[in-house]
Coordinates of C-alpha atoms in Angstrom, one line a residue:
X996 CA 102.5 -98.4 -2.5
X997 CA 104.9 -98.0 0.3
X998 CA 104.3 -94.3 0.3
X999 CA 100.6 -94.9 0.6
X1000 CA 101.1 -97.1 3.6
X1001 CA 103.2 -94.5 5.3
X1002 CA 100.5 -91.8 4.6
X1003 CA 97.8 -94.1 6.0
X1004 CA 99.8 -94.7 9.2
X1005 CA 100.4 -91.0 9.6
X1006 CA 96.8 -90.2 9.2
X1007 CA 95.8 -92.8 11.7
X1008 CA 98.3 -91.5 14.3
X1009 CA 97.1 -88.0 13.8
X1010 CA 93.4 -89.1 14.2
X1011 CA 94.2 -90.9 17.4
X1012 CA 96.2 -88.0 18.8
X1013 CA 93.6 -85.4 17.8
X1014 CA 90.9 -84.1 20.1
X1015 CA 87.7 -86.0 19.7
X1016 CA 84.6 -83.8 18.8
X1017 CA 81.8 -83.4 21.3
X1018 CA 78.2 -82.7 20.2
X1019 CA 75.8 -80.9 22.5
X1020 CA 72.2 -80.9 21.5
X1021 CA 69.5 -78.6 22.8
X1022 CA 66.8 -78.6 23.8
X1023 CA 66.5 -82.1 25.3
X1024 CA 62.7 -82.0 24.8
X1025 CA 61.0 -79.8 22.2
X1026 CA 57.2 -79.5 22.3
X1027 CA 55.7 -77.9 19.2
X1028 CA 52.1 -77.4 18.2
X1029 CA 50.9 -79.1 15.0
X1030 CA 51.5 -76.8 12.0
X1031 CA 54.3 -74.9 13.7
X1032 CA 58.1 -75.0 13.1
X1033 CA 60.5 -77.0 15.3
X1034 CA 64.1 -75.9 15.8
X1035 CA 66.8 -78.4 17.0
X1036 CA 70.4 -77.3 17.7
X1037 CA 73.6 -79.2 17.6
X1038 CA 76.8 -77.4 18.9
X1039 CA 80.2 -78.8 18.1
X1040 CA 83.3 -78.7 20.4
X1041 CA 86.8 -79.6 19.2
X1042 CA 85.6 -79.4 15.6
X1043 CA 84.7 -76.7 13.0
X1044 CA 81.4 -76.9 11.1
X1045 CA 83.1 -75.7 7.9
X1046 CA 85.5 -78.6 8.0
X1047 CA 83.2 -81.4 9.2
X1048 CA 80.2 -83.2 7.7
X1049 CA 77.3 -83.5 10.0
X1050 CA 74.4 -85.9 9.7
X1051 CA 70.9 -85.7 11.2
X1052 CA 69.2 -88.9 12.2
X1053 CA 65.7 -89.9 13.4
X1054 CA 65.3 -92.7 15.9
X1055 CA 62.0 -94.3 15.2
X1056 CA 60.9 -97.6 16.6
X1057 CA 64.4 -98.3 17.9
X1058 CA 66.0 -97.8 14.5
X1059 CA 68.3 -94.9 13.4
X1060 CA 67.1 -93.4 10.1
X1061 CA 69.2 -90.8 8.3
X1062 CA 67.3 -87.6 7.6
X1063 CA 69.9 -85.4 5.8
X1064 CA 73.6 -84.6 5.6
X1065 CA 75.1 -81.2 5.8
X1066 CA 78.5 -81.3 4.2
X1067 CA 81.6 -79.2 5.0
X1068 CA 81.3 -77.3 1.7
X1069 CA 77.9 -76.0 2.9
X1070 CA 75.6 -78.1 0.7
X1071 CA 73.0 -80.5 2.1
X1072 CA 71.2 -83.5 0.8
X1073 CA 68.0 -85.2 2.1
X1074 CA 67.2 -88.9 2.1
X1075 CA 64.1 -90.1 0.3
X1076 CA 61.0 -89.8 2.4
X1077 CA 62.0 -86.4 3.9
X1078 CA 60.8 -83.4 1.9
X1079 CA 61.6 -79.7 1.9
X1080 CA 60.1 -79.4 5.4
X1081 CA 63.4 -80.6 6.7
X1082 CA 66.2 -78.0 6.4
X1083 CA 69.7 -77.8 7.9
X1084 CA 71.5 -74.5 8.7
X1085 CA 75.1 -73.9 9.7
X1086 CA 76.3 -71.1 12.1
X1087 CA 80.1 -70.9 12.1
X1088 CA 80.1 -68.1 14.7
X1089 CA 78.6 -70.4 17.3
X1090 CA 80.1 -73.6 15.9
X1091 CA 76.6 -75.1 15.5
X1092 CA 74.1 -76.7 13.1
X1093 CA 70.3 -76.2 13.2
X1094 CA 67.7 -78.6 12.0
X1095 CA 64.3 -77.0 11.2
X1096 CA 61.1 -78.9 10.6
X1097 CA 58.3 -76.7 9.2
X1098 CA 54.5 -77.5 9.4
X1099 CA 55.1 -80.3 11.8
X1100 CA 52.6 -83.1 12.0
X1101 CA 52.0 -85.8 14.7
X1102 CA 54.1 -88.3 12.7
X1103 CA 57.1 -86.1 13.1
X1104 CA 57.2 -86.9 16.8
X1105 CA 60.5 -88.7 17.4
X1106 CA 64.0 -88.4 18.8
X1107 CA 66.4 -86.5 16.5
X1108 CA 70.2 -86.5 17.0
X1109 CA 73.3 -85.3 15.2
X1110 CA 76.3 -87.4 14.2
X1111 CA 79.9 -86.8 13.0
X1112 CA 82.8 -89.1 12.1
X1113 CA 80.3 -91.9 11.7
X1114 CA 80.0 -92.8 15.3
X1115 CA 80.0 -89.7 17.5
X1116 CA 76.5 -88.7 18.4
X1117 CA 74.7 -86.1 20.3
X1118 CA 72.3 -87.0 23.1
X1119 CA 69.3 -86.2 20.9
X1120 CA 66.2 -84.0 21.2
X1121 CA 62.8 -85.5 21.9
X1122 CA 60.3 -83.8 19.5
X1123 CA 56.7 -83.9 20.7
X1124 CA 54.0 -82.5 18.4
X1125 CA 51.0 -81.4 20.4
X1126 CA 47.4 -80.3 19.7
X1127 CA 47.0 -76.5 19.4
X1128 CA 44.6 -76.4 22.3
X1129 CA 47.4 -77.6 24.6
X1130 CA 49.8 -74.7 23.9
X1131 CA 51.5 -73.2 26.9
X1132 CA 50.6 -69.8 28.1
X1133 CA 53.4 -67.6 29.5
X1134 CA 52.6 -64.8 32.0
X1135 CA 55.4 -62.3 32.8
X1136 CA 55.6 -59.9 35.7
X1137 CA 56.2 -57.2 36.5
X1138 CA 55.1 -55.4 33.4
X1139 CA 57.5 -52.5 34.0
X1140 CA 60.4 -52.3 36.4
X1141 CA 62.4 -49.0 36.9
X1142 CA 65.5 -49.3 39.0
X1143 CA 68.8 -47.4 39.6
X1144 CA 72.0 -49.0 38.3
X1145 CA 73.9 -51.3 40.6
X1146 CA 70.8 -53.1 42.1
X1147 CA 69.5 -56.6 41.5
X1148 CA 66.2 -57.2 39.7
X1149 CA 64.1 -60.4 39.2
X1150 CA 61.9 -61.0 36.1
X1151 CA 59.3 -63.8 36.4
X1152 CA 57.8 -66.0 33.8
X1153 CA 54.9 -68.3 34.9
X1154 CA 53.9 -71.3 32.8
X1155 CA 50.3 -72.5 32.3
X1156 CA 49.5 -75.7 30.4
X1157 CA 53.1 -76.8 30.8
X1158 CA 55.5 -77.7 33.6
X1159 CA 58.8 -76.1 34.2
X1160 CA 60.2 -79.5 35.0
X1161 CA 59.8 -80.8 31.5
X1162 CA 60.0 -77.5 29.5
X1163 CA 63.0 -75.5 28.4
X1164 CA 62.7 -71.7 28.6
X1165 CA 64.6 -69.1 26.6
X1166 CA 65.1 -65.5 27.5
X1167 CA 65.4 -62.7 25.0
X1168 CA 65.9 -59.0 25.2
X1169 CA 65.2 -56.1 22.8
X1170 CA 67.2 -52.9 23.4
X1171 CA 65.8 -49.6 22.3
X1172 CA 66.3 -49.3 18.5
X1173 CA 67.6 -52.9 18.1
X1174 CA 66.1 -56.2 17.2
X1175 CA 65.3 -59.0 19.6
X1176 CA 68.4 -61.0 20.7
X1177 CA 68.8 -64.3 22.6
X1178 CA 70.1 -63.9 26.1
X1179 CA 70.2 -67.4 27.6
X1180 CA 68.4 -70.8 27.8
X1181 CA 67.5 -72.8 30.9
X1182 CA 67.1 -76.5 30.1
X1183 CA 65.1 -79.1 31.9
X1184 CA 68.4 -80.7 33.1
X1185 CA 69.0 -77.4 35.0
X1186 CA 71.9 -76.4 32.7
X1187 CA 72.1 -72.8 31.5
X1188 CA 73.6 -71.7 28.1
X1189 CA 74.3 -68.0 27.6
X1190 CA 74.8 -65.9 24.5
X1191 CA 78.2 -64.4 23.7
X1192 CA 78.7 -61.2 25.6
X1193 CA 76.2 -62.1 28.4
X1194 CA 78.0 -62.1 31.8
X1195 CA 77.3 -64.2 34.9
X1196 CA 75.2 -61.2 36.2
X1197 CA 72.4 -62.9 34.3
X1198 CA 71.1 -66.0 36.1
X1199 CA 68.1 -68.2 35.5
X1200 CA 66.3 -70.1 38.3
X1201 CA 63.4 -72.5 38.2
X1202 CA 60.6 -72.4 40.8
X1203 CA 58.7 -75.6 40.8
X1204 CA 56.2 -74.4 43.4
X1205 CA 55.0 -71.5 41.3
X1206 CA 55.7 -73.3 38.0
X1207 CA 57.8 -70.3 36.8
X1208 CA 61.2 -69.3 35.7
X1209 CA 63.0 -66.3 37.2
X1210 CA 65.6 -64.3 35.4
X1211 CA 67.9 -62.5 37.9
X1212 CA 70.1 -59.6 36.8
X1213 CA 72.6 -58.4 39.4
X1214 CA 74.6 -55.2 39.4
X1215 CA 72.4 -53.7 36.7
X1216 CA 73.8 -51.1 34.3
X1217 CA 72.3 -48.6 31.8
X1218 CA 73.0 -51.0 29.0
X1219 CA 70.6 -53.5 30.5
X1220 CA 67.6 -51.3 29.7
X1221 CA 65.5 -53.4 27.3
X1222 CA 62.3 -55.4 27.0
X1223 CA 62.8 -58.9 28.3
X1224 CA 60.7 -61.8 27.0
X1225 CA 60.6 -65.5 27.9
X1226 CA 59.8 -68.1 25.3
X1227 CA 59.1 -71.9 25.1
X1228 CA 58.9 -74.2 22.1
X1229 CA 60.7 -71.4 20.1
X1230 CA 57.5 -69.7 19.1
X1231 CA 55.5 -69.1 22.3
X1232 CA 56.4 -66.0 24.2
X1233 CA 55.4 -64.0 27.2
X1234 CA 54.1 -60.4 27.0
X1235 CA 57.5 -59.1 28.1
X1236 CA 58.8 -56.9 30.9
X1237 CA 60.1 -53.4 30.3
X1238 CA 63.2 -52.8 32.4
X1239 CA 64.4 -49.3 32.8
X1240 CA 67.8 -48.7 34.5
X1241 CA 68.5 -45.2 35.5
X1242 CA 71.7 -43.5 36.6
X1243 CA 72.4 -43.7 40.4
X1244 CA 72.4 -40.3 42.0
X1245 CA 75.8 -39.2 43.4
X1246 CA 75.9 -39.4 47.1
X1247 CA 72.6 -41.1 47.2
X1248 CA 73.2 -42.7 50.6
X1249 CA 74.2 -39.4 52.1
X1250 CA 71.2 -37.7 50.7
X1251 CA 69.0 -40.3 52.2
X1252 CA 70.7 -39.9 55.6
X1253 CA 70.5 -36.1 55.4
X1254 CA 66.8 -36.4 54.6
X1255 CA 66.2 -38.6 57.6
X1256 CA 68.1 -36.3 59.9
X1257 CA 66.2 -33.3 58.6
X1258 CA 62.9 -35.1 59.2
X1259 CA 64.0 -35.9 62.8
X1260 CA 65.0 -32.2 63.4
X1261 CA 61.7 -31.0 62.1
X1262 CA 59.8 -33.4 64.4
X1263 CA 61.9 -32.3 67.4
X1264 CA 61.3 -28.6 66.6
X1265 CA 57.6 -29.1 66.2
X1266 CA 57.6 -31.0 69.6
X1267 CA 59.4 -28.1 71.3
X1268 CA 56.9 -25.6 69.8
X1269 CA 54.0 -27.7 71.1
X1270 CA 55.5 -27.9 74.6
X1271 CA 56.1 -24.1 74.6
X1272 CA 52.6 -23.4 73.5
X1273 CA 51.2 -25.6 76.3
X1274 CA 53.3 -23.8 78.9
X1275 CA 52.2 -20.4 77.6
X1276 CA 48.6 -21.4 77.8
X1277 CA 49.0 -22.6 81.4
X1278 CA 50.7 -19.4 82.4
X1279 CA 48.0 -17.3 80.8
X1280 CA 45.3 -19.3 82.7
X1281 CA 47.1 -18.8 86.0
X1282 CA 47.4 -15.1 85.3
X1283 CA 43.7 -14.8 84.5
X1284 CA 42.8 -16.8 87.7
X1285 CA 44.8 -14.3 89.8
X1286 CA 43.0 -11.3 88.4
X1287 CA 39.6 -12.8 89.1
X1288 CA 38.5 -12.0 92.8
X1289 CA 37.6 -14.9 95.1
X1290 CA 33.8 -15.3 95.5
X1291 CA 32.6 -14.0 98.8
X1292 CA 29.4 -12.7 100.5
X1293 CA 27.7 -9.4 99.5
X1294 CA 28.5 -7.8 102.8
X1295 CA 32.2 -8.6 102.3
X1296 CA 32.1 -7.0 98.9
X1297 CA 30.9 -3.6 100.3
X1298 CA 33.4 -1.0 101.5
X1299 CA 33.7 -1.4 105.2
X1300 CA 35.1 1.4 107.3
X1301 CA 36.0 0.7 110.8
X1302 CA 36.8 3.6 113.0
X1303 CA 38.1 2.8 116.2
X1304 CA 38.7 5.6 118.6
X1305 CA 40.2 4.8 121.9
X1306 CA 40.4 7.5 124.4
X1307 CA 41.7 7.2 127.8
X1308 CA 39.8 9.1 130.2
X1309 CA 41.0 9.6 133.7
X1310 CA 38.3 9.7 136.2
X1311 CA 38.9 12.7 138.3
X1312 CA 37.6 11.1 141.4
X1313 CA 39.5 7.9 140.7
X1314 CA 42.6 9.9 140.0
X1315 CA 42.2 11.6 143.3
X1316 CA 41.9 8.4 145.1
X1317 CA 44.6 6.7 143.2
X1318 CA 48.0 6.5 144.6
X1319 CA 51.0 7.9 142.9
X1320 CA 52.2 4.5 141.9
X1321 CA 49.0 3.6 140.2
X1322 CA 49.0 6.7 138.2
X1323 CA 50.6 6.2 134.8
X1324 CA 50.9 7.7 131.4
X1325 CA 48.1 6.9 129.0
X1326 CA 48.1 7.1 125.2
X1327 CA 45.5 8.4 122.9
X1328 CA 45.3 6.6 119.6
X1329 CA 43.0 7.1 116.6
X1330 CA 43.4 4.0 114.2
X1331 CA 41.5 3.8 110.9
X1332 CA 41.0 0.5 108.9
X1333 CA 39.8 0.7 105.3
X1334 CA 39.0 -2.0 102.7
X1335 CA 38.3 -0.9 99.1
X1336 CA 36.0 -2.9 96.8
X1337 CA 38.4 -2.8 93.8
X1338 CA 41.4 -4.0 95.7
X1339 CA 41.6 -5.8 99.0
X1340 CA 44.0 -3.2 100.5
X1341 CA 44.2 -2.4 104.1
X1342 CA 45.6 0.9 105.3
X1343 CA 46.6 1.6 108.8
X1344 CA 47.3 5.1 109.6
X1345 CA 48.3 6.6 112.8
X1346 CA 46.9 10.1 112.7
X1347 CA 47.7 11.5 116.1
X1348 CA 49.3 10.5 119.2
X1349 CA 48.5 12.5 122.4
X1350 CA 50.1 12.2 125.6
X1351 CA 48.2 12.8 128.8
X1352 CA 50.3 13.6 131.7
X1353 CA 48.8 13.1 135.1
X1354 CA 50.2 15.5 137.5
X1355 CA 51.1 14.2 140.9
X1356 CA 48.8 15.4 143.6
X1357 CA 50.2 17.8 146.1

């Protein structure tokens, strides 16, 4: 008995000193169309699913009603009133439990929460079963995006018949030759949960104005090539966006600069050729203008010969009466002026020059 008391005290001390488990449930609100399947998640921190019993409860009319228990040995048992539509699954890799409810009906609408150690609860998930006509419609754009590696891309998912403020969105990708995989979830409380292996390069943003979610992928790599889909309510998906990431060309920036410089040089060369052509045309016009004779009268165009003959004649009588001082030497000149029709050329020739010597009277 003493030994039993010591053992009990030891277990109590260990329990007090041990880390207390934390239960995180998602999504906070789950809308599912009647006849569909609802999926509720409960992730454990500071505890292992294979070593801990987990209980699923339904809060209805202010009372907590046990739905089923998933034991550490992997078995599960349902409480009377809940049939095979309610199933629990355990995922040891993600330290989580999943409650699935198939063929949901309106009476399944309630708050469901998980519990361990008899008093540690998750915050719960509000399950809302809706009419099929009220299903959300997801529109994704762009349909195809081709980018070089290293850039940032944005993939949009617009919601219709639902509000992003009260609807969780989940992003998935399907790489070539692989099955679809979960990437991340963006919850209405603005928290984001990523899958293992997904880096902070993947970010999700909510745009209340356009009622859409935006998946941003920064510093893209070849491995990011995939089809990306957004989903709500775990069964409604968008049409998807095909993202193709190509290898960045080496020296891409230098090639762009070289291309720009080449274009500038070509433009300068063309400008110089144009200016030279204009100058040549102007010179040719001036040359042609010089060759064309200036318009003048008909008389001016005929060949005109002017023969001017100047002869100095000495009047004998005057010479006799003149004094010696008045007598002088006279010149005889025959000057000929000539204008040709073909070329306005003037020639002046001095043919002869004669000297007349007046002898002094005796």
